[in-house]
Short mmCIF file of C-alpha atoms in Angstrom, two decimals:
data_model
loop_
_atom_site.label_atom_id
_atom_site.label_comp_id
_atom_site.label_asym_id
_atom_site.label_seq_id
_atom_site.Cartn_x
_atom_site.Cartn_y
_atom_site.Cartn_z
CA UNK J 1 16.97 9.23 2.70
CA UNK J 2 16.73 5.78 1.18
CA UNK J 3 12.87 4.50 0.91
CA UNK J 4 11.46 0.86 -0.02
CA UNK J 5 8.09 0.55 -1.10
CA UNK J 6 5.61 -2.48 -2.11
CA UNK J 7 2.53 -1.66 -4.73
CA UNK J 8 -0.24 -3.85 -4.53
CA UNK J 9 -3.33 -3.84 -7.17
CA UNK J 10 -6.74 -4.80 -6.46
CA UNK J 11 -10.34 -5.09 -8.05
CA UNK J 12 -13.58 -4.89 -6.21
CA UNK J 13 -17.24 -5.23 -7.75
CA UNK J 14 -19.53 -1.80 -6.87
CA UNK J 15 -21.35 -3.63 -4.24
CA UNK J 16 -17.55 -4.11 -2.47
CA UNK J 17 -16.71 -0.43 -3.03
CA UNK J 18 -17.29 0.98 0.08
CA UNK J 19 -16.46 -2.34 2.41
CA UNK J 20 -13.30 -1.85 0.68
CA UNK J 21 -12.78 1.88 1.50
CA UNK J 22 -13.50 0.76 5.37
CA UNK J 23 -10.70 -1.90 5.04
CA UNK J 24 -8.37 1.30 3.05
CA UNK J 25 -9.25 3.00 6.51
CA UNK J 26 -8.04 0.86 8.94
CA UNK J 27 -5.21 0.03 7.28
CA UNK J 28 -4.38 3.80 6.87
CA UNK J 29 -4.55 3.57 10.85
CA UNK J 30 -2.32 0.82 11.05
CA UNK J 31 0.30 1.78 9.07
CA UNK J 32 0.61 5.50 10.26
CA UNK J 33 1.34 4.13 13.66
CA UNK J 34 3.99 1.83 12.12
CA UNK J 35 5.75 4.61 10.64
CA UNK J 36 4.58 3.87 6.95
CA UNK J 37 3.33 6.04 4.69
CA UNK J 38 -0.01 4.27 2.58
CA UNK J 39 -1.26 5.90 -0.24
CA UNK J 40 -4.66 4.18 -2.23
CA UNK J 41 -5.39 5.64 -5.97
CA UNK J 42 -8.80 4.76 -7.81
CA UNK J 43 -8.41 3.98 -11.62
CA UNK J 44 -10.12 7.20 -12.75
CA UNK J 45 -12.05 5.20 -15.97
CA UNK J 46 -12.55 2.05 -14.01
CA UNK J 47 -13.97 2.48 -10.25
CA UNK J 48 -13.30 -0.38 -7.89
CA UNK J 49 -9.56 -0.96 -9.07
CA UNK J 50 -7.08 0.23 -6.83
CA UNK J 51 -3.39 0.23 -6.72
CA UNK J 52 -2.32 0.78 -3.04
CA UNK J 53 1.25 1.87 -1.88
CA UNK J 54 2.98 1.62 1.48
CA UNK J 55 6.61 3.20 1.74
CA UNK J 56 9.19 3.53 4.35
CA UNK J 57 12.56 4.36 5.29
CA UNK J 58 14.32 0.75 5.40
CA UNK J 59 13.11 -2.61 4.48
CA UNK J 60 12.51 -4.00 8.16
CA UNK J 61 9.97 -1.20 9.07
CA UNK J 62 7.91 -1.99 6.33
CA UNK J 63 8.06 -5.79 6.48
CA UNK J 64 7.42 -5.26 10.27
CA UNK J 65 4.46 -3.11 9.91
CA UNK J 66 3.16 -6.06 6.58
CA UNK J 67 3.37 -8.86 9.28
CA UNK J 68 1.57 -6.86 12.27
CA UNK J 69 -1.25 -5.84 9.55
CA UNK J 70 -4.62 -7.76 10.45
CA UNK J 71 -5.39 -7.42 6.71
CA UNK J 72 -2.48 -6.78 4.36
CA UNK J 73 -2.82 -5.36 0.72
CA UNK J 74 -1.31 -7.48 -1.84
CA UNK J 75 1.92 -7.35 -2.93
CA UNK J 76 3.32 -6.99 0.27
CA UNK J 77 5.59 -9.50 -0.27
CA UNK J 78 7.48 -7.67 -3.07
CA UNK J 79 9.43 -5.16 -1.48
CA UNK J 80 11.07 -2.22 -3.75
CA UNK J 81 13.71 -0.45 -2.74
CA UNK J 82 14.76 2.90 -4.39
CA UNK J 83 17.95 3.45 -6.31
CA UNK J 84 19.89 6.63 -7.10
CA UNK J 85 19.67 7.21 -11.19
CA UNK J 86 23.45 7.01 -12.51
#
């Protein structure tokens, strides 16, 4: 099964932590009922920076489900798309 994904990265100050973690949530909600898996990972040495990835099976789910979002991660506009190791 082919898969795309985008990565975004993103720094928030501790009094943004959890406002952040709300937006993670809804976005979580948006993109499951897009069909897109979204994954968020904490730096474990540096709280407050993220990395956030959204995968799916072709490239026009996942821009579909990056223009519906009310609040996109970043990155979303650099789509990558897996390739089979030679």
């Amino acid at each position: 099964m082919p898969r795309v994904l985008t990565v975004g990265r993103t720094t928030v100050a501790a009094d943004q932590r959890e406002a952040f973690l709300a937006r993670v949530a809804a976005r979580r909600t948006h993109y499951a009922k897009a069909g897109v898996r979204y994954w968020v990972f904490e730096e474990a040495s540096l709280p407050g920076a993220f990395v956030e990835f959204c995968e799916a099976t072709d490239p026009d789910t996942l821009v579909a489900a990056h223009n519906a979002a009310p609040d996109p991660p970043t990155g979303t506009n650099r789509p990558y798309v897996e390739v089979e190791p030679r």
